Tab-separated table of C-alpha atoms in Angstrom:
chain	number	residue	atom	x	y	z
A	128	UNK	CA	1.094	0.054	-1.750
A	129	UNK	CA	0.054	-0.928	-4.440
A	130	UNK	CA	-3.479	-1.852	-4.101
A	131	UNK	CA	-3.043	-5.414	-6.146
A	132	UNK	CA	-6.018	-7.738	-6.078
A	133	UNK	CA	-5.397	-10.886	-4.537
A	134	UNK	CA	-7.685	-13.084	-6.875
A	135	UNK	CA	-7.449	-14.032	-10.299
A	136	UNK	CA	-3.615	-13.631	-10.732
A	137	UNK	CA	-1.581	-14.899	-13.495
A	138	UNK	CA	-0.774	-18.681	-13.448
A	139	UNK	CA	2.763	-19.930	-13.836
A	140	UNK	CA	2.544	-20.532	-17.244
A	141	UNK	CA	1.015	-17.233	-19.106
A	142	UNK	CA	0.864	-16.678	-23.111
A	143	UNK	CA	2.500	-14.282	-24.667
A	144	UNK	CA	0.880	-10.741	-24.953
A	145	UNK	CA	0.358	-9.172	-28.094
A	146	UNK	CA	2.945	-6.336	-29.086
A	147	UNK	CA	2.270	-2.766	-30.063
A	148	UNK	CA	0.260	-1.653	-32.789
A	149	UNK	CA	2.324	1.013	-34.950
A	150	UNK	CA	-0.038	3.016	-37.319
A	151	UNK	CA	2.373	5.555	-39.546
A	152	UNK	CA	3.069	6.006	-43.311
A	153	UNK	CA	6.073	7.757	-43.027
A	154	UNK	CA	8.812	5.362	-44.024
A	155	UNK	CA	11.784	6.634	-41.694
A	156	UNK	CA	9.021	6.802	-38.509
A	157	UNK	CA	8.236	3.661	-39.312
A	158	UNK	CA	11.752	2.118	-39.242
A	159	UNK	CA	12.496	4.076	-36.025
A	160	UNK	CA	9.636	2.849	-34.262
A	161	UNK	CA	10.349	-0.757	-35.163
A	162	UNK	CA	13.930	-0.510	-34.169
A	163	UNK	CA	12.506	0.556	-30.858
A	164	UNK	CA	10.002	-1.993	-30.502
A	165	UNK	CA	12.832	-4.432	-31.234
A	166	UNK	CA	14.804	-2.849	-28.210
A	167	UNK	CA	11.821	-3.348	-25.690
A	168	UNK	CA	11.705	-7.019	-26.813
A	169	UNK	CA	7.934	-6.347	-28.923
A	170	UNK	CA	6.762	-7.755	-31.937
A	171	UNK	CA	4.476	-4.784	-33.334
A	172	UNK	CA	1.541	-5.100	-35.835
A	173	UNK	CA	2.029	-2.514	-38.370
A	174	UNK	CA	-0.672	-0.641	-39.878
A	175	UNK	CA	-1.249	2.712	-41.999
A	176	UNK	CA	-4.947	3.388	-41.024
A	177	UNK	CA	-7.332	1.705	-38.930
A	178	UNK	CA	-6.416	-2.064	-39.201
A	179	UNK	CA	-8.535	-4.036	-41.192
A	180	UNK	CA	-8.581	-6.881	-38.904
A	181	UNK	CA	-11.692	-6.294	-36.376
A	182	UNK	CA	-10.320	-5.876	-32.651
A	183	UNK	CA	-6.947	-5.117	-33.150
A	184	UNK	CA	-6.812	-2.066	-32.274
A	185	UNK	CA	-8.434	-2.590	-28.942
A	186	UNK	CA	-6.854	-5.813	-28.068
A	187	UNK	CA	-3.170	-3.959	-28.470
A	188	UNK	CA	-1.774	-3.307	-25.221
A	189	UNK	CA	-0.289	-0.080	-26.567
A	190	UNK	CA	-1.119	1.605	-30.100
A	191	UNK	CA	1.785	4.215	-31.377
A	192	UNK	CA	0.442	6.516	-33.714
A	193	UNK	CA	2.647	8.777	-36.595
A	194	UNK	CA	2.186	12.075	-36.393
A	195	UNK	CA	1.463	11.834	-40.080
A	196	UNK	CA	-1.688	9.695	-39.536
A	197	UNK	CA	-2.806	11.510	-36.720
A	198	UNK	CA	-5.562	13.766	-39.007
A	199	UNK	CA	-6.856	10.735	-40.386
A	200	UNK	CA	-7.995	9.175	-36.850
A	201	UNK	CA	-11.068	9.662	-35.167
A	202	UNK	CA	-11.051	10.597	-31.641
A	203	UNK	CA	-13.233	7.582	-31.105
A	204	UNK	CA	-10.688	4.868	-32.038
A	205	UNK	CA	-8.501	6.469	-29.265
A	206	UNK	CA	-11.197	6.173	-26.802
A	207	UNK	CA	-11.946	2.516	-27.565
A	208	UNK	CA	-8.224	1.580	-26.847
A	209	UNK	CA	-8.154	3.665	-23.587
A	210	UNK	CA	-5.284	5.181	-22.201
A	211	UNK	CA	-2.781	3.411	-24.528
A	212	UNK	CA	-2.351	5.901	-27.135
A	213	UNK	CA	1.059	7.853	-27.759
A	214	UNK	CA	1.443	9.823	-30.760
A	215	UNK	CA	4.726	9.922	-32.086
A	216	UNK	CA	6.926	12.732	-33.960
A	217	UNK	CA	10.108	13.387	-35.194
A	218	UNK	CA	12.318	16.370	-34.623
A	219	UNK	CA	12.088	19.491	-32.662
A	220	UNK	CA	9.459	20.703	-30.326
A	221	UNK	CA	6.378	20.985	-32.160
A	222	UNK	CA	3.714	23.172	-30.632
A	223	UNK	CA	0.920	21.526	-33.126
A	224	UNK	CA	1.666	18.283	-32.326
A	225	UNK	CA	0.059	18.425	-28.649
A	226	UNK	CA	-2.949	19.898	-30.459
A	227	UNK	CA	-2.827	17.381	-32.468
A	228	UNK	CA	-2.617	14.482	-29.597
A	229	UNK	CA	-5.602	16.279	-27.746
A	230	UNK	CA	-7.809	15.817	-30.905
A	231	UNK	CA	-6.781	12.235	-31.256
A	232	UNK	CA	-7.264	11.502	-27.643
A	233	UNK	CA	-3.795	10.325	-27.083
A	234	UNK	CA	-2.508	10.079	-23.660
A	235	UNK	CA	1.116	10.767	-24.354
A	236	UNK	CA	3.694	12.259	-26.806
A	237	UNK	CA	7.029	11.322	-27.856
A	238	UNK	CA	9.240	13.054	-30.096
A	239	UNK	CA	12.134	11.350	-31.720
A	240	UNK	CA	15.200	10.946	-31.067
A	241	UNK	CA	14.967	12.769	-27.649
A	242	UNK	CA	12.604	10.921	-26.092
A	243	UNK	CA	13.560	7.227	-27.537
A	244	UNK	CA	14.417	6.040	-23.923
A	245	UNK	CA	11.029	7.012	-22.394
A	246	UNK	CA	9.306	5.390	-25.450
A	247	UNK	CA	11.304	1.946	-25.144
A	248	UNK	CA	10.175	1.913	-21.485
A	249	UNK	CA	6.764	2.711	-22.681
A	250	UNK	CA	6.903	-0.315	-24.765
A	251	UNK	CA	8.382	-2.714	-22.377
A	252	UNK	CA	6.079	-1.975	-19.853
A	253	UNK	CA	2.834	-2.230	-21.978
A	254	UNK	CA	3.899	-5.479	-23.355
A	255	UNK	CA	5.084	-7.039	-19.932
A	256	UNK	CA	2.109	-5.641	-17.800
A	257	UNK	CA	-0.682	-7.767	-19.190
A	258	UNK	CA	-1.883	-8.781	-15.995
A	259	UNK	CA	-2.080	-7.624	-12.376
A	260	UNK	CA	0.956	-6.693	-10.308
A	261	UNK	CA	2.170	-9.290	-8.023
A	262	UNK	CA	0.977	-9.529	-4.300
A	263	UNK	CA	3.900	-8.533	-2.715
A	264	UNK	CA	4.155	-9.581	0.969
A	265	UNK	CA	7.413	-8.634	3.175
A	266	UNK	CA	8.290	-10.553	6.504
A	267	UNK	CA	10.314	-9.078	9.131
A	268	UNK	CA	11.593	-10.289	12.482
A	269	UNK	CA	10.049	-8.249	15.712
A	270	UNK	CA	13.798	-9.386	17.402
A	271	UNK	CA	17.135	-11.366	15.901
A	272	UNK	CA	16.277	-15.090	15.572
A	273	UNK	CA	12.063	-14.680	15.595
A	274	UNK	CA	12.084	-16.479	12.439
A	275	UNK	CA	11.553	-14.191	10.051
A	276	UNK	CA	13.643	-15.974	7.172
A	277	UNK	CA	12.321	-19.348	7.760
A	278	UNK	CA	8.388	-17.939	7.536
A	279	UNK	CA	9.393	-16.187	4.353
A	280	UNK	CA	10.548	-18.996	2.929
A	281	UNK	CA	7.435	-21.216	3.868
A	282	UNK	CA	5.433	-18.700	2.649
A	283	UNK	CA	6.727	-18.685	-0.552
A	284	UNK	CA	7.011	-22.215	-1.134
A	285	UNK	CA	3.113	-22.369	0.059
A	286	UNK	CA	2.555	-19.669	-2.822
A	287	UNK	CA	4.543	-22.014	-5.142
A	288	UNK	CA	2.719	-25.328	-4.112
A	289	UNK	CA	-0.413	-23.532	-4.925
A	290	UNK	CA	0.628	-22.985	-8.539
A	291	UNK	CA	1.174	-19.219	-7.945
A	292	UNK	CA	3.934	-17.545	-10.024
A	293	UNK	CA	6.179	-16.942	-6.769
A	294	UNK	CA	9.676	-15.098	-6.496
A	295	UNK	CA	11.448	-14.820	-3.202
A	296	UNK	CA	13.759	-11.892	-2.570
A	297	UNK	CA	16.448	-11.762	0.088
A	298	UNK	CA	16.481	-8.459	1.246
A	299	UNK	CA	18.736	-9.331	3.902
A	300	UNK	CA	22.521	-9.041	3.172
A	301	UNK	CA	23.568	-10.342	6.561
A	302	UNK	CA	21.109	-13.146	6.798
A	303	UNK	CA	23.696	-15.868	4.969
A	304	UNK	CA	21.625	-16.460	1.736
A	305	UNK	CA	18.247	-17.601	1.561
A	306	UNK	CA	19.558	-20.536	-1.114
A	307	UNK	CA	21.304	-22.054	1.905
A	308	UNK	CA	17.661	-22.738	3.679
A	309	UNK	CA	16.737	-24.290	-0.011
A	310	UNK	CA	19.866	-26.511	-0.199
A	311	UNK	CA	20.441	-24.582	-3.453
A	312	UNK	CA	23.586	-22.690	-2.637
A	313	UNK	CA	25.328	-24.273	-5.704
A	314	UNK	CA	22.254	-23.924	-7.962
A	315	UNK	CA	22.799	-22.136	-11.100
A	316	UNK	CA	21.635	-18.561	-11.631
A	317	UNK	CA	22.670	-15.069	-10.815
A	318	UNK	CA	22.533	-13.810	-6.980
A	319	UNK	CA	22.136	-9.965	-5.736
A	320	UNK	CA	25.628	-8.654	-6.393
A	321	UNK	CA	25.105	-9.246	-10.444
A	322	UNK	CA	22.395	-6.769	-9.780
A	323	UNK	CA	24.086	-4.073	-7.842
A	324	UNK	CA	24.486	-1.984	-10.364
A	325	UNK	CA	20.741	-2.096	-11.738
A	326	UNK	CA	19.271	1.263	-12.443
A	327	UNK	CA	15.958	2.541	-14.179
A	328	UNK	CA	13.669	-0.376	-15.726
A	329	UNK	CA	14.867	-4.220	-15.234
A	330	UNK	CA	12.855	-6.629	-17.726
A	331	UNK	CA	10.714	-8.936	-15.528
A	332	UNK	CA	11.142	-11.954	-17.810
A	333	UNK	CA	15.056	-11.531	-18.055
A	334	UNK	CA	15.161	-11.358	-14.173
A	335	UNK	CA	13.104	-14.505	-13.583
A	336	UNK	CA	15.167	-16.469	-16.090
A	337	UNK	CA	18.404	-15.529	-14.599
A	338	UNK	CA	17.411	-16.686	-11.036
A	339	UNK	CA	17.854	-20.153	-9.867
A	340	UNK	CA	14.792	-22.254	-10.024
A	341	UNK	CA	14.585	-24.231	-6.637
A	342	UNK	CA	11.050	-25.785	-5.593
A	343	UNK	CA	8.823	-24.317	-8.375
A	344	UNK	CA	9.723	-20.896	-7.151
A	345	UNK	CA	12.387	-17.978	-8.325
A	346	UNK	CA	15.098	-17.220	-5.350
A	347	UNK	CA	16.987	-14.015	-5.384
A	348	UNK	CA	19.457	-14.468	-2.939
A	349	UNK	CA	22.778	-13.195	-1.788
A	350	UNK	CA	26.097	-15.099	-2.641
A	351	UNK	CA	28.870	-15.642	0.157
A	352	UNK	CA	30.940	-12.756	-1.444
A	353	UNK	CA	32.093	-9.527	-0.167
A	354	UNK	CA	28.947	-7.474	-1.403
A	355	UNK	CA	27.301	-6.763	1.720
A	356	UNK	CA	24.251	-3.847	0.414
A	357	UNK	CA	22.752	-2.900	-2.604
A	358	UNK	CA	22.013	0.756	-3.616
A	359	UNK	CA	18.109	1.663	-3.281
A	360	UNK	CA	17.995	2.062	-6.941
A	361	UNK	CA	18.719	-1.248	-7.723
A	362	UNK	CA	16.254	-2.865	-5.236
A	363	UNK	CA	13.528	-0.595	-6.630
A	364	UNK	CA	14.351	-1.596	-10.425
A	365	UNK	CA	14.906	-5.417	-9.469
A	366	UNK	CA	11.393	-5.537	-7.222
A	367	UNK	CA	9.721	-3.547	-9.802
A	368	UNK	CA	10.382	-5.688	-12.453
A	369	UNK	CA	9.755	-9.169	-10.122
A	370	UNK	CA	6.162	-7.260	-8.962
A	371	UNK	CA	5.265	-6.473	-12.622
A	372	UNK	CA	5.193	-10.249	-13.130
A	373	UNK	CA	2.452	-11.041	-11.516
A	374	UNK	CA	1.803	-13.807	-8.857
A	375	UNK	CA	3.115	-13.467	-5.534
A	376	UNK	CA	6.859	-11.840	-4.186
A	377	UNK	CA	7.627	-12.469	-0.880
A	378	UNK	CA	10.358	-10.395	0.434
A	379	UNK	CA	12.741	-11.219	3.451
A	380	UNK	CA	13.460	-8.258	5.204
A	381	UNK	CA	16.327	-7.450	7.950
A	382	UNK	CA	15.564	-5.845	11.353
A	383	UNK	CA	18.087	-2.906	10.427
A	384	UNK	CA	16.727	-1.111	7.852
A	385	UNK	CA	19.392	0.375	5.353
A	386	UNK	CA	18.196	2.344	2.432
A	387	UNK	CA	17.423	-0.461	-0.137
A	388	UNK	CA	15.054	-2.106	2.485
A	389	UNK	CA	13.305	1.132	3.000
A	390	UNK	CA	12.743	1.206	-0.536
A	391	UNK	CA	11.608	-2.587	-0.662
A	392	UNK	CA	8.694	-1.611	2.198
A	393	UNK	CA	7.404	1.554	-0.214
A	394	UNK	CA	6.713	-1.327	-2.893
A	395	UNK	CA	4.958	-4.090	-0.565
A	396	UNK	CA	1.045	-4.448	-0.198
A	397	UNK	CA	1.645	-5.941	3.406
A	398	UNK	CA	4.114	-6.706	5.908
A	399	UNK	CA	4.150	-9.703	8.593
A	400	UNK	CA	6.003	-9.008	11.809
A	401	UNK	CA	7.363	-12.076	12.996
A	402	UNK	CA	7.302	-11.736	17.157
A	403	UNK	CA	7.749	-14.704	19.561
A	404	UNK	CA	5.024	-14.776	22.219
A	405	UNK	CA	7.926	-13.718	24.792
A	406	UNK	CA	7.621	-10.427	27.202
A	407	UNK	CA	11.379	-9.271	25.877
A	408	UNK	CA	10.404	-10.040	21.832
A	409	UNK	CA	7.260	-7.731	22.134
A	410	UNK	CA	9.333	-4.738	23.695
A	411	UNK	CA	11.527	-5.170	20.699
A	412	UNK	CA	8.742	-5.625	18.263
A	413	UNK	CA	7.232	-2.476	19.311
A	414	UNK	CA	10.594	-0.431	18.135
A	415	UNK	CA	10.441	-2.240	14.775
A	416	UNK	CA	6.755	-1.612	14.585
A	417	UNK	CA	7.490	1.754	15.145
A	418	UNK	CA	10.031	2.090	12.096
A	419	UNK	CA	8.350	0.054	9.738
A	420	UNK	CA	4.938	1.936	9.967
A	421	UNK	CA	6.533	5.357	9.265
A	422	UNK	CA	7.007	3.644	5.966
A	423	UNK	CA	4.213	0.718	5.420
A	424	UNK	CA	0.781	1.263	5.804
A	425	UNK	CA	-0.383	-2.533	6.105
A	426	UNK	CA	1.582	-4.208	8.830
A	427	UNK	CA	0.586	-7.124	10.507
A	428	UNK	CA	1.466	-9.660	13.467
A	429	UNK	CA	2.445	-13.221	13.165
A	430	UNK	CA	2.674	-14.478	16.955
A	431	UNK	CA	5.172	-17.654	17.072
A	432	UNK	CA	4.390	-19.865	19.706
A	433	UNK	CA	4.045	-21.478	21.925
A	434	UNK	CA	2.415	-19.078	23.798
A	435	UNK	CA	2.492	-18.501	27.435
A	436	UNK	CA	-0.572	-18.027	30.011
A	437	UNK	CA	-2.026	-14.354	29.667
A	438	UNK	CA	0.172	-13.314	26.192
A	439	UNK	CA	-1.497	-15.117	23.600
A	440	UNK	CA	-1.301	-13.787	19.950
A	441	UNK	CA	-4.415	-11.577	20.345
A	442	UNK	CA	-2.983	-9.868	23.534
A	443	UNK	CA	0.614	-9.611	21.763
A	444	UNK	CA	-0.890	-8.259	18.713
A	445	UNK	CA	-3.222	-5.237	20.822
A	446	UNK	CA	0.183	-4.637	22.914
A	447	UNK	CA	1.933	-3.881	18.942
A	448	UNK	CA	-1.107	-1.925	18.001
A	449	UNK	CA	-1.493	-4.234	15.332
A	450	UNK	CA	-3.818	-6.457	13.408
A	451	UNK	CA	-3.237	-10.127	14.171
A	452	UNK	CA	-2.034	-11.710	10.693
A	453	UNK	CA	-2.095	-15.322	12.924
A	454	UNK	CA	-0.364	-17.570	15.087
A	455	UNK	CA	2.519	-19.545	14.210
A	456	UNK	CA	3.017	-22.718	16.547
A	457	UNK	CA	6.474	-24.844	16.742
A	458	UNK	CA	7.302	-26.968	14.033
A	459	UNK	CA	9.173	-30.011	15.804
A	460	UNK	CA	10.077	-31.692	12.246
A	461	UNK	CA	11.905	-28.326	11.231
A	462	UNK	CA	15.384	-29.036	12.066
A	463	UNK	CA	15.190	-32.605	10.136
A	464	UNK	CA	13.660	-31.258	7.157
A	465	UNK	CA	16.814	-28.347	7.257
A	466	UNK	CA	19.268	-31.062	7.742
A	467	UNK	CA	18.035	-32.793	4.817
A	468	UNK	CA	18.131	-29.934	2.125
A	469	UNK	CA	14.147	-29.659	2.544
A	470	UNK	CA	13.337	-25.810	2.838
A	471	UNK	CA	10.936	-24.254	5.243
A	472	UNK	CA	7.333	-25.496	4.507
A	473	UNK	CA	8.004	-28.246	2.132
A	474	UNK	CA	6.729	-30.574	4.920
A	475	UNK	CA	3.440	-31.083	6.028
A	476	UNK	CA	3.658	-29.769	9.112
A	477	UNK	CA	2.366	-26.692	11.463
A	478	UNK	CA	4.572	-24.450	9.034
A	479	UNK	CA	3.013	-25.446	5.874
A	480	UNK	CA	-0.703	-25.830	7.223
A	481	UNK	CA	-0.073	-21.855	8.581
A	482	UNK	CA	1.073	-20.458	5.121
A	483	UNK	CA	-1.728	-22.537	3.523
A	484	UNK	CA	-4.216	-21.096	5.372
A	485	UNK	CA	-2.360	-17.429	4.900
A	486	UNK	CA	-2.760	-17.624	1.408
A	487	UNK	CA	-6.438	-19.628	1.247
A	488	UNK	CA	-7.481	-16.426	3.777
A	489	UNK	CA	-6.691	-13.457	0.658
A	490	UNK	CA	-9.942	-12.083	0.151
A	491	UNK	CA	-11.079	-11.042	-3.419
A	492	UNK	CA	-11.087	-7.201	-3.034
A	493	UNK	CA	-7.483	-7.599	-2.473
A	494	UNK	CA	-7.386	-6.131	1.174
A	495	UNK	CA	-5.121	-9.359	2.096
A	496	UNK	CA	-5.509	-11.463	5.146
A	497	UNK	CA	-8.587	-10.319	7.392
A	498	UNK	CA	-7.380	-8.694	10.438
């Protein structure tokens, strides 16, 4: 779990963060650092000593100090910047550079060209990770047909309606594609097969811009092709990129957990297990809960009504050994909305009210919906 705060999330429109600060005099090293910043999509500020502009050092998301300048910068300067100082040298391993890094107060050392790939990732992460990571909520059905995909879509629509940056990720390759629930199966943008070979780091902004935008949110769905899974590395890279963009990420998960779904569980802040108020559904949900609980520490029950006598939401949650996130009443207007191409939660019915209350109950300290 990431421990993200549930308050003060970045809004849908954010100002671009400042680029890194480069402090170096060696022209060859400076050229290399400028090249690496360009590869990371960052526009740096360059200084040869402590920058004259007041606050430039402190405001920079990352400071790259050339080894040629390390001796002229005091340790207090690095301390003022926090952990975002990297000492950069060239050539073969130099034991002295580690001593100079300690003297400077740097929290990292990069030797070029060996550490170029690491440094590009470090620069890109520093520029992109300006706000809190997204609150990431996964939804999974306690049994087949429980309505997990419907709730995942409605939660995403509700988050977008409250002006949070929102991304909905379809983690169920056999679900038919969430774009169908949005009436957007023909919408332009990439689907999962385009990301199946993703490894390492995926740029969050590039991911967001590549996906279809439907109802004020970004959607990563499956297509109608033959690709029926993605490697866990691809799920890790894509979900990590989505989380770095901030706001809300909602993941629709399959009941039978493949390696990619297990990877997704590891990045969730919270999971919602949708359980119809039926005894057989509760028995099936117990098996799902025990499996998911081995990976996810915060799993909560959403009980879908109507509830019969003696089997209300509190009792079902008790039988499952889970906190109750809420009771979800039936929504008689949902079939007509879907037939008209309107996604779940877009009409102001019981489903939309449930989602609005869910997001409204988020606590300031990041613990999510009060159990």
